[in-house]
XYZ file of C-alpha atoms in Angstrom:
686
model
C 8.970 -4.243 -22.930
C 6.912 -7.071 -21.098
C 3.344 -7.137 -21.532
C 2.550 -5.471 -18.348
C 4.119 -2.562 -19.761
C 2.173 -2.689 -23.034
C -0.902 -3.040 -20.857
C 0.509 0.195 -19.080
C 0.982 2.151 -21.739
C -2.179 1.317 -23.765
C -4.191 1.826 -20.544
C -5.942 -1.743 -20.756
C -5.608 -5.074 -18.768
C -3.080 -7.899 -19.210
C -5.915 -9.458 -20.624
C -6.529 -7.549 -23.402
C -2.732 -7.504 -24.667
C -3.215 -11.551 -24.720
C -6.247 -10.798 -26.532
C -3.755 -8.561 -29.185
C -1.382 -11.076 -29.869
C -3.736 -14.067 -30.389
C -6.375 -12.190 -32.854
C -3.646 -9.953 -34.711
C -1.100 -11.931 -37.014
C 0.731 -8.566 -37.312
C 1.217 -7.495 -33.581
C 5.330 -7.453 -32.886
C 7.212 -10.555 -32.265
C 9.029 -10.972 -28.749
C 12.271 -9.718 -28.857
C 13.628 -11.457 -25.466
C 12.034 -12.978 -22.024
C 11.084 -15.903 -21.909
C 7.749 -18.128 -22.935
C 6.021 -17.129 -20.096
C 7.135 -13.682 -19.960
C 7.774 -12.705 -23.472
C 9.416 -9.099 -23.823
C 9.017 -6.614 -26.613
C 10.746 -4.254 -28.638
C 8.822 -0.442 -27.406
C 9.639 1.371 -30.996
C 7.480 -1.730 -32.513
C 4.534 -1.738 -30.104
C 4.489 1.823 -30.176
C 4.339 1.715 -33.919
C 1.485 -1.177 -33.592
C -0.723 0.816 -30.825
C -0.251 4.131 -33.198
C -1.468 2.362 -36.328
C -4.549 0.470 -34.409
C -5.732 3.680 -32.727
C -5.144 2.657 -29.384
C -2.364 5.567 -28.772
C -2.067 8.720 -30.097
C 1.640 9.648 -28.685
C 3.636 7.680 -25.962
C 3.501 9.814 -22.961
C 7.016 11.277 -21.831
C 6.764 9.572 -18.123
C 6.283 6.269 -19.761
C 9.064 6.693 -22.484
C 11.332 7.708 -19.886
C 10.498 4.731 -17.633
C 10.909 2.456 -20.745
C 14.452 3.811 -22.003
C 15.587 3.192 -17.930
C 14.240 -0.609 -17.849
C 15.999 -1.684 -20.981
C 18.889 0.054 -19.983
C 22.432 -2.123 -20.657
C 23.442 -1.224 -16.730
C 20.479 -2.147 -15.508
C 17.365 -0.268 -13.842
C 18.802 0.588 -10.859
C 21.564 2.352 -12.228
C 19.933 3.811 -14.789
C 17.447 5.602 -12.640
C 20.791 6.886 -10.603
C 22.338 8.311 -13.772
C 18.192 9.961 -13.851
C 18.078 11.014 -10.551
C 21.200 13.112 -10.495
C 20.199 14.509 -13.559
C 16.257 15.519 -12.318
C 18.193 17.336 -9.243
C 20.705 19.208 -11.634
C 17.737 20.386 -12.951
C 15.682 21.522 -9.439
C 19.431 23.129 -8.254
C 20.047 24.750 -11.857
C 17.933 25.153 -13.880
C 19.648 28.131 -16.648
C 22.853 25.564 -16.776
C 20.719 22.901 -17.512
C 18.961 24.653 -20.159
C 21.782 26.357 -21.345
C 23.445 23.098 -21.701
C 20.726 21.014 -23.271
C 20.358 23.451 -26.166
C 24.329 23.977 -27.071
C 25.946 20.287 -26.430
C 25.754 17.116 -28.497
C 25.519 13.650 -27.127
C 29.601 13.494 -26.518
C 29.838 17.011 -24.912
C 27.178 16.398 -22.686
C 28.443 13.252 -21.441
C 31.444 14.654 -21.530
C 30.557 17.835 -19.222
C 27.860 16.089 -17.174
C 30.175 14.113 -14.752
C 32.166 17.033 -12.925
C 28.591 18.730 -12.655
C 26.741 16.319 -11.352
C 29.176 16.047 -8.711
C 29.211 19.239 -7.722
C 25.093 19.064 -7.018
C 25.385 16.167 -5.463
C 28.045 17.226 -3.595
C 26.425 20.242 -2.236
C 23.252 18.510 -1.353
C 24.184 15.392 0.004
C 27.725 15.842 1.102
C 30.995 14.665 0.084
C 30.642 10.996 1.284
C 26.948 11.050 -0.952
C 26.346 7.432 -2.337
C 25.466 8.318 -5.536
C 29.006 6.558 -6.896
C 29.567 5.625 -10.456
C 28.077 8.684 -12.383
C 31.391 8.894 -15.125
C 31.727 10.074 -18.624
C 32.198 5.514 -19.469
C 28.874 5.244 -17.663
C 26.835 8.195 -18.856
C 27.972 7.777 -22.580
C 24.859 5.277 -23.421
C 22.206 7.022 -21.458
C 22.555 10.347 -23.133
C 19.206 10.112 -24.545
C 18.005 8.960 -21.164
C 19.081 12.209 -19.895
C 17.574 14.851 -22.014
C 14.325 12.178 -21.741
C 14.972 12.953 -17.771
C 15.696 16.740 -18.370
C 12.819 17.383 -20.469
C 9.877 15.721 -17.730
C 11.559 17.515 -15.330
C 11.124 20.767 -17.136
C 7.655 19.587 -17.671
C 6.302 17.992 -14.689
C 8.798 19.405 -11.930
C 11.552 17.467 -10.854
C 10.478 15.766 -7.401
C 7.045 14.440 -9.100
C 9.274 12.745 -11.765
C 11.344 11.156 -9.875
C 8.553 10.372 -7.431
C 7.066 8.586 -10.591
C 9.955 6.276 -11.394
C 11.133 5.187 -8.736
C 7.818 4.526 -7.283
C 7.913 2.373 -10.693
C 10.753 0.836 -10.068
C 9.694 -0.308 -6.520
C 6.887 -1.781 -7.792
C 8.369 -3.784 -10.269
C 10.347 -5.239 -7.833
C 8.153 -5.684 -4.965
C 10.394 -8.923 -3.584
C 13.350 -6.789 -3.620
C 12.075 -4.093 -1.136
C 10.190 -4.100 1.885
C 8.394 -0.937 2.059
C 6.702 0.963 4.837
C 2.993 1.499 4.054
C 2.165 5.856 3.772
C -0.308 5.167 6.631
C 2.022 3.863 9.410
C 4.770 5.757 8.385
C 2.343 9.012 9.237
C 1.791 7.692 12.032
C 5.520 6.809 13.216
C 6.283 10.203 12.319
C 2.994 12.097 14.290
C 4.043 10.047 17.464
C 7.568 11.493 17.572
C 6.749 14.524 16.665
C 4.434 14.878 19.884
C 6.729 15.454 21.745
C 7.616 19.135 19.971
C 9.172 20.125 16.490
C 12.358 18.530 15.686
C 15.757 19.604 14.070
C 17.061 16.331 13.100
C 15.578 13.157 12.265
C 17.409 9.664 11.179
C 16.719 6.392 10.428
C 19.630 3.823 10.271
C 17.196 1.170 7.853
C 15.910 3.841 5.979
C 15.142 1.510 3.006
C 13.458 3.897 0.100
C 13.197 6.964 2.417
C 9.082 6.508 3.239
C 9.813 7.359 6.850
C 12.230 10.013 6.642
C 9.314 11.525 3.992
C 6.269 11.354 5.978
C 8.880 13.297 8.816
C 8.739 15.876 5.872
C 4.717 16.120 6.505
C 4.363 16.030 10.163
C 3.652 18.929 12.573
C 7.366 20.956 11.880
C 9.645 19.798 8.839
C 13.181 18.587 10.013
C 16.010 20.563 8.829
C 18.233 17.659 8.838
C 17.547 13.903 7.396
C 19.947 11.509 7.971
C 19.525 7.447 6.927
C 21.890 4.712 6.338
C 20.693 1.883 4.207
C 22.937 -1.570 3.250
C 22.083 -1.682 -0.287
C 24.297 0.880 -2.158
C 21.803 0.966 -5.067
C 18.721 1.857 -2.424
C 20.838 4.060 -0.511
C 21.433 6.045 -3.708
C 18.216 5.950 -4.697
C 16.654 7.420 -1.247
C 19.329 10.066 -1.595
C 18.090 11.434 -4.598
C 14.517 10.988 -3.447
C 14.896 13.097 -0.304
C 17.184 15.518 -1.730
C 14.750 16.323 -4.821
C 11.572 16.206 -1.791
C 12.760 18.208 0.674
C 15.397 21.477 -1.153
C 15.852 23.332 2.219
C 16.761 20.484 4.437
C 20.151 19.434 5.203
C 20.399 15.582 3.342
C 22.520 12.523 4.714
C 22.650 8.913 3.328
C 25.242 6.783 3.509
C 25.548 3.006 2.161
C 26.706 0.512 4.949
C 25.301 -1.961 7.451
C 24.096 0.311 10.261
C 24.466 -2.369 13.540
C 28.650 -3.218 12.186
C 29.375 0.106 10.285
C 27.353 3.163 12.512
C 27.957 6.053 9.671
C 26.291 8.432 12.488
C 28.487 7.602 15.714
C 28.443 10.990 16.997
C 24.846 12.041 16.141
C 22.098 13.462 18.622
C 19.302 13.544 16.528
C 15.689 14.669 17.949
C 13.880 11.837 16.758
C 14.854 8.107 14.832
C 11.927 6.449 13.195
C 13.068 2.843 12.210
C 11.497 -0.285 10.274
C 14.118 -2.374 11.318
C 14.636 -6.085 9.410
C 13.124 -8.644 11.081
C 14.403 -11.735 12.262
C 17.749 -11.557 11.341
C 20.598 -13.696 12.927
C 23.735 -12.788 11.488
C 23.065 -9.301 12.825
C 26.955 -9.180 14.511
C 26.362 -10.968 17.693
C 29.437 -11.862 18.392
C 31.913 -8.967 16.475
C 29.909 -6.489 18.827
C 29.619 -8.169 22.232
C 31.385 -5.193 23.668
C 29.484 -2.283 21.452
C 28.945 0.507 23.875
C 25.887 1.005 22.338
C 24.073 -1.917 24.649
C 23.204 0.141 27.068
C 20.418 -2.067 28.352
C 22.144 -5.894 27.841
C 23.303 -7.910 24.763
C 20.608 -8.806 22.793
C 20.486 -12.586 22.141
C 21.504 -14.060 19.065
C 17.686 -14.301 17.930
C 16.344 -10.800 19.307
C 18.130 -8.487 16.311
C 14.969 -6.010 16.936
C 16.678 -5.004 20.060
C 19.855 -4.253 19.027
C 18.169 -1.579 16.584
C 15.953 -0.721 20.087
C 19.441 0.196 21.544
C 21.086 1.448 18.635
C 17.929 4.352 18.242
C 18.231 5.075 21.791
C 22.251 5.489 21.775
C 21.645 8.251 18.531
C 19.266 10.299 20.529
C 19.457 13.229 22.139
C 18.448 12.800 25.924
C 14.342 13.530 25.891
C 14.484 12.363 21.972
C 11.945 10.235 20.822
C 12.058 7.379 18.906
C 9.600 4.701 17.331
C 10.165 1.694 16.164
C 7.459 -0.862 13.483
C 8.148 -4.110 15.352
C 6.780 -7.754 14.672
C 4.854 -9.165 18.079
C 7.218 -11.601 19.513
C 10.100 -9.067 20.542
C 7.137 -8.155 22.933
C 6.834 -11.181 24.319
C 10.179 -14.049 23.630
C 11.725 -15.019 26.915
C 15.294 -14.525 25.400
C 14.560 -10.737 25.285
C 12.861 -10.434 28.835
C 15.986 -8.828 30.557
C 16.597 -6.150 28.159
C 12.856 -5.162 27.844
C 12.606 -5.131 32.138
C 15.742 -2.562 32.446
C 13.886 -0.320 29.027
C 11.031 -0.610 31.467
C 12.725 0.020 34.820
C 14.712 3.594 33.408
C 11.739 4.650 31.851
C 13.104 4.367 27.951
C 10.385 2.488 26.448
C 7.115 4.408 26.793
C 4.134 3.028 24.736
C 3.316 -0.043 23.089
C 1.318 0.078 20.186
C -0.451 -2.957 18.581
C -1.337 -2.314 15.355
C -4.630 -4.604 12.993
C -2.891 -7.046 11.121
C -2.564 -5.753 7.336
C -1.320 -2.746 8.672
C 2.466 -3.084 7.299
C 4.056 -6.127 5.933
C 3.640 -8.990 6.388
C 0.283 -8.604 6.483
C -0.698 -11.805 8.335
C 0.813 -10.369 11.115
C -0.508 -7.781 13.927
C 3.009 -5.844 13.997
C 3.969 -3.382 16.984
C 5.098 0.366 17.312
C 7.321 0.629 20.290
C 7.990 4.399 21.351
C 10.985 5.142 23.529
C 12.052 8.497 25.150
C 16.017 8.832 25.781
C 16.038 9.060 29.728
C 17.456 12.601 31.073
C 17.614 14.134 34.309
C 15.814 12.308 36.726
C 12.354 10.945 34.884
C 9.222 9.504 37.289
C 8.221 6.767 38.601
C 8.113 4.964 35.310
C 4.996 3.949 33.659
C 3.772 2.011 30.478
C 1.384 3.072 27.324
C -0.394 -0.100 26.180
C -2.491 0.688 23.014
C -4.499 -1.982 20.965
C -5.890 -0.518 17.605
C -7.041 -4.094 16.976
C -11.255 -2.703 17.165
C -10.466 0.353 15.437
C -10.115 -1.195 12.115
C -13.658 -2.562 12.455
C -15.475 -5.812 11.440
C -15.751 -5.334 7.819
C -13.570 -2.747 6.751
C -9.826 -1.400 7.363
C -10.390 2.130 8.831
C -6.728 3.429 9.050
C -7.803 7.039 9.851
C -9.708 5.509 13.207
C -6.547 3.330 13.643
C -4.416 6.168 13.811
C -6.333 8.735 16.368
C -6.787 5.926 18.637
C -2.963 5.543 19.024
C -2.148 9.547 19.176
C -4.686 10.681 20.977
C -3.776 7.948 23.513
C -0.078 8.830 23.052
C -0.384 12.553 23.705
C -2.636 11.898 26.803
C -0.508 9.693 27.965
C 2.758 11.574 27.191
C 1.163 15.329 28.581
C -0.032 13.584 31.506
C 2.035 10.859 32.841
C -1.371 8.328 33.183
C -4.301 7.959 31.099
C -7.808 7.004 31.856
C -8.170 3.178 31.010
C -10.636 2.377 28.493
C -11.425 -1.245 28.149
C -10.099 -3.099 25.297
C -8.240 -0.199 23.953
C -5.658 1.377 26.122
C -4.320 1.559 29.499
C -1.543 2.927 31.402
C 0.517 0.465 33.445
C 3.390 1.062 36.099
C 6.438 -0.692 35.094
C 6.816 -2.537 38.274
C 3.672 -4.317 37.530
C 5.156 -5.710 34.219
C 8.387 -7.126 35.514
C 7.093 -10.680 36.060
C 8.940 -13.734 34.790
C 8.871 -12.894 31.141
C 8.292 -8.933 30.924
C 5.277 -9.540 28.623
C 4.567 -6.492 26.623
C 1.836 -7.705 24.298
C -0.906 -5.017 24.598
C -3.753 -7.123 24.410
C -2.588 -9.217 27.526
C -2.895 -6.222 30.107
C -6.313 -4.730 28.860
C -9.454 -5.725 29.933
C -12.114 -7.309 28.218
C -14.434 -4.513 26.191
C -18.014 -5.132 27.458
C -19.934 -7.431 25.652
C -21.065 -5.947 22.624
C -22.608 -3.361 24.588
C -24.038 -5.064 27.487
C -27.513 -6.978 27.541
C -29.543 -3.745 26.257
C -27.412 -3.750 22.622
C -27.214 -7.606 22.362
C -31.069 -7.468 22.960
C -31.326 -5.143 19.833
C -29.175 -7.470 17.407
C -31.420 -10.145 18.364
C -34.681 -7.929 17.379
C -32.847 -7.154 14.151
C -31.796 -10.337 13.611
C -35.148 -11.251 13.714
C -36.494 -9.345 11.717
C -33.720 -9.613 9.254
C -34.306 -13.202 9.082
C -38.284 -13.070 8.658
C -37.204 -10.704 5.458
C -34.596 -13.312 3.930
C -37.878 -16.206 4.050
C -40.274 -12.993 2.560
C -37.303 -12.518 -0.409
C -36.517 -16.275 -0.710
C -37.106 -16.837 -4.652
C -38.820 -19.403 -6.422
C -37.466 -21.443 -8.616
C -40.468 -21.782 -10.763
C -41.892 -24.984 -12.498
C -43.356 -23.667 -15.616
C -39.873 -24.483 -17.796
C -41.632 -24.023 -21.356
C -41.996 -20.036 -20.046
C -37.756 -20.219 -19.978
C -37.797 -21.047 -24.031
C -35.708 -20.504 -25.718
C -33.374 -21.825 -23.288
C -29.574 -19.838 -23.616
C -27.627 -21.678 -25.023
C -30.028 -20.900 -28.042
C -30.208 -17.060 -27.709
C -27.985 -14.953 -30.273
C -25.539 -13.955 -27.944
C -22.990 -10.827 -28.027
C -20.257 -10.091 -25.872
C -19.039 -7.432 -23.560
C -16.424 -6.311 -26.194
C -18.757 -5.831 -29.113
C -21.232 -3.477 -26.582
C -18.507 -1.465 -25.863
C -17.622 -1.297 -29.798
C -21.376 -0.672 -30.640
C -21.442 2.329 -27.756
C -24.161 0.427 -25.754
C -21.978 0.349 -22.688
C -18.566 2.211 -21.620
C -15.702 0.352 -20.095
C -13.647 2.227 -17.779
C -10.532 0.307 -15.617
C -10.009 0.924 -12.118
C -7.265 3.596 -10.408
C -5.206 3.476 -7.943
C -7.000 3.462 -4.482
C -6.365 0.424 -1.703
C -7.749 0.134 1.604
C -5.704 2.103 3.710
C -3.790 3.458 1.813
C -4.188 6.923 3.298
C -6.227 10.122 3.364
C -8.230 11.724 1.113
C -11.422 11.891 -0.774
C -13.601 10.273 -2.532
C -14.047 7.002 -0.649
C -12.860 4.370 -3.152
C -14.565 1.120 -3.822
C -12.689 -2.183 -3.937
C -12.584 -5.243 -5.025
C -12.899 -6.825 -1.454
C -15.478 -4.160 -1.147
C -17.836 -5.254 -4.549
C -17.190 -9.048 -3.645
C -18.488 -8.761 0.376
C -21.292 -6.438 -0.686
C -19.882 -3.568 1.534
C -19.692 -0.034 1.352
C -16.725 2.012 -0.580
C -13.607 1.075 2.163
C -10.607 2.308 0.372
C -9.229 5.957 -0.056
C -7.143 7.328 -2.319
C -3.629 8.084 -2.127
C -1.947 11.308 -1.528
C -0.328 13.331 -4.898
C 3.276 13.589 -4.057
C 4.447 16.971 -3.957
C 4.577 18.774 -7.262
C 2.644 15.887 -8.705
C -0.232 16.724 -11.134
C -3.337 14.205 -9.087
C -4.176 11.053 -10.852
C -8.061 11.721 -12.097
C -10.033 8.758 -10.147
C -12.964 7.022 -12.142
C -16.245 8.084 -9.844
C -19.151 5.448 -10.439
C -22.443 6.459 -11.132
C -26.167 5.022 -9.487
C -26.618 2.175 -12.806
C -23.265 1.141 -13.530
C -21.855 -2.476 -13.194
C -18.937 -2.894 -11.343
C -17.178 -6.592 -12.056
C -13.835 -7.926 -10.012
C -11.298 -9.107 -12.587
C -9.182 -10.939 -9.948
C -10.179 -13.589 -7.634
C -14.155 -12.423 -7.356
C -15.455 -15.651 -9.292
C -19.001 -15.004 -10.160
C -19.420 -11.327 -9.300
C -20.836 -8.035 -10.503
C -22.328 -5.508 -8.522
C -24.812 -2.705 -9.722
C -24.126 0.852 -8.285
C -26.931 2.040 -5.914
C -27.561 5.674 -4.848
C -25.515 5.458 -1.708
C -22.370 3.878 -3.500
C -22.254 6.369 -6.158
C -19.573 9.107 -6.108
C -16.737 6.528 -5.172
C -13.712 6.015 -6.796
C -13.104 2.985 -8.851
C -10.375 0.806 -7.445
C -7.705 -1.514 -8.685
C -8.369 -4.891 -9.920
C -12.512 -3.664 -10.870
C -13.952 -3.380 -14.599
C -17.120 -0.544 -14.741
C -19.132 -0.842 -17.543
C -21.525 2.124 -18.027
C -24.591 1.022 -20.073
C -26.506 2.959 -22.571
C -29.850 2.683 -20.377
C -32.082 3.548 -23.886
C -30.542 -0.357 -25.212
C -29.182 -2.072 -21.867
C -30.868 -2.745 -18.528
C -28.031 -2.534 -15.416
C -29.855 -5.759 -13.786
C -30.109 -7.423 -17.049
C -26.166 -7.208 -17.696
C -25.677 -7.600 -14.246
C -26.992 -10.861 -13.462
C -25.815 -12.726 -17.201
C -22.643 -11.435 -15.784
C -22.526 -13.514 -12.906
C -23.522 -16.534 -14.406
C -21.021 -19.496 -13.133
C -19.977 -21.019 -17.312
C -20.237 -17.425 -18.282
C -17.586 -16.349 -16.061
C -15.584 -20.015 -16.573
C -15.325 -19.434 -20.269
C -14.028 -15.602 -19.728
C -11.570 -16.266 -17.034
C -7.691 -17.080 -17.571
C -5.875 -19.852 -15.565
C -2.306 -18.670 -16.622
C -1.257 -18.103 -13.649
C -2.323 -18.919 -9.884
C -4.916 -15.776 -9.863
C -7.876 -16.416 -12.147
C -7.939 -12.987 -14.123
C -11.636 -12.283 -16.047
C -11.321 -10.963 -19.514
C -14.432 -8.854 -19.127
C -14.657 -8.157 -22.502
C -15.304 -11.839 -23.301
C -18.400 -11.938 -21.005
C -21.512 -12.993 -23.114
C -25.061 -12.247 -23.064
C -28.246 -12.820 -24.968
C -29.566 -10.148 -27.602
C -32.831 -9.188 -26.217
C -34.992 -6.473 -26.842
C -35.424 -3.872 -23.849
C -38.703 -4.508 -22.562
C -37.529 -8.477 -22.653
C -34.599 -7.551 -20.270
C -36.446 -6.128 -18.099
C -38.521 -9.230 -17.394
C -35.124 -10.422 -16.428
C -33.786 -7.700 -14.641
C -36.491 -7.783 -12.079
C -35.616 -11.000 -11.099
C -31.994 -10.742 -11.022
C -32.854 -7.290 -8.705
C -34.859 -9.341 -6.158
C -31.690 -11.837 -5.478
C -29.680 -8.785 -4.805
C -31.928 -8.186 -2.286
C -32.255 -11.504 -0.452
C -28.433 -11.885 -1.093
C -27.939 -8.458 0.857
C -30.599 -9.716 3.696
C -28.726 -12.964 3.545
C -25.854 -10.952 4.560
C -26.465 -8.664 6.927
C -27.912 -11.957 8.608
C -24.761 -13.439 8.694
C -22.681 -10.359 10.149
C -26.002 -9.995 13.382
C -25.324 -13.650 13.524
C -21.696 -13.499 14.354
C -22.347 -10.551 16.292
C -24.852 -11.814 18.633
C -23.068 -15.508 19.214
C -20.062 -13.534 19.994
C -21.156 -10.829 22.107
C -22.859 -13.752 24.425
C -20.335 -15.411 24.402
C -18.194 -12.382 25.933
C -21.482 -11.694 28.032
C -21.509 -15.428 29.394
C -17.779 -15.247 30.158
C -17.527 -11.682 31.484
C -20.367 -12.022 33.791
C -22.519 -9.304 32.448
C -24.583 -12.028 30.797
C -26.883 -14.105 33.722
C -26.803 -18.021 31.875
C -30.942 -17.935 33.078
């Protein structure tokens, strides 16, 4: 296991593990890996943590995960074996209990292959991708098989697999491109707006996020079909869907979809796709005469339009397809003829621009294309264009508003064939008006600009607020003072202590942040993210949804008077939680310090933690991202009365900083509003 695995096992940050290695001569020595990323023996680490009182027992989930990571066949093969066993436990619990109780290792791995093949064929069909579960492959896995079965009995098979697969995907972020839960749920909701669907296809299913999202739409589909070119990932996804959707017909195949379509006769009710972007080797030459190119042969650099036409080819008449697309696909000249034909025949129904950061690559505002396979005699074709960027908010990513903007506009348009224009947000366009030289479908180019920040009256209110705020900042501006003797003794000669020592003595409690991330999905309470702390903003994140059958992970809730410190890239930053922020969940890359107010004043603590020199000596420069070891931060040992002298000044500085931030935001709003008003005619130059 790596240092990251040890940190996860003990519930601490990686900096703490590095500290243990430096301070404790008996810490286990590396048994593999590299100098920069050493690997340690799980048994040795577990024993050391027990001896040090840092853990009582390794959780069953972590034990199974470590067995997966250390498996001689690799984590993906081990996860395939564990997932098949979990499916056996779910489908035939009595048979598993009997086998688990009676069989020794040799008998267990001898009987299992036939049992697993029977279950897999029954749930996934005879052409299922979960291959290689032979006696020879399972022989080194007897301990893993038993541990996985026990974990399924304790946590539920679906929840156990969701944890193991999620950990595997997180550990290999460059290997897999995942569709975040928010956009996946939005795509499923857009597809379901036309009515319940019985069959859903994802021809580039990856880890199965879109098909899983379809299960939580208005009506769960009866059949889930997926295809993935990576055989290992196809097997893992098939197991995930079979475990999460026990009543559904699951069919997942491993092959290149465009070159070797596994479902050529399928007529699905809905197709959901997050296709690979910018692929030049998608089969342009060998597929030149493929019947799927009903709207034109895609250019070599237009692989996304090949996926669009594949999706339409696999729909029943009237079925809906939703694709996550790069914005260039809406305007590249090489694709204009196909876009024009999609519009003329009424196949392309909506283009919805998402804000940057909704899905990877996070620096690009991706689009959603909503298509409907023509059937019968359609009305005069129209296209809905929606730009949700304004819904994302200026200071934080409000995914729920983005979702509502897109879904409400699409449902109104789909029901009525048109929609009331909202400047800067949505508009219905006749297809004939888009058939110019470029057939440019980018929503922002067809939407009238929104009214300039609410018009002159709103700009006047912003001006008044800015004037009052600037006056307030002048009042709050601190004077450094001139009496140098009053500050003696200098900070270098104070008796110092560290946050780690204060935690050990009980003067404060340390807690690490949890899984909440900005825009991650629905849930309460709100999550205080590291971005919020650094920017002085209100909590903007949301907790991820708990997988079906899993026990919810208890978040750390902040209280008034807590001090929150970013541990990654925050610089000299510390925030005292106020009444408005109290009750929020603590997000990732944050550490909470809860002082005993009988011994430690929160403002005194936060103020000294913000010292530049203090942060520099407590930071790690071992990687490109500077990480703060909060336990090494220092502050002077002073009586509570003396602490409060400093705390008053630190609180005043925080109020001044808050006023400066507000003035900056108001100033930006006024400047941009006046530019917009002057350029669209709503504000007169005089």
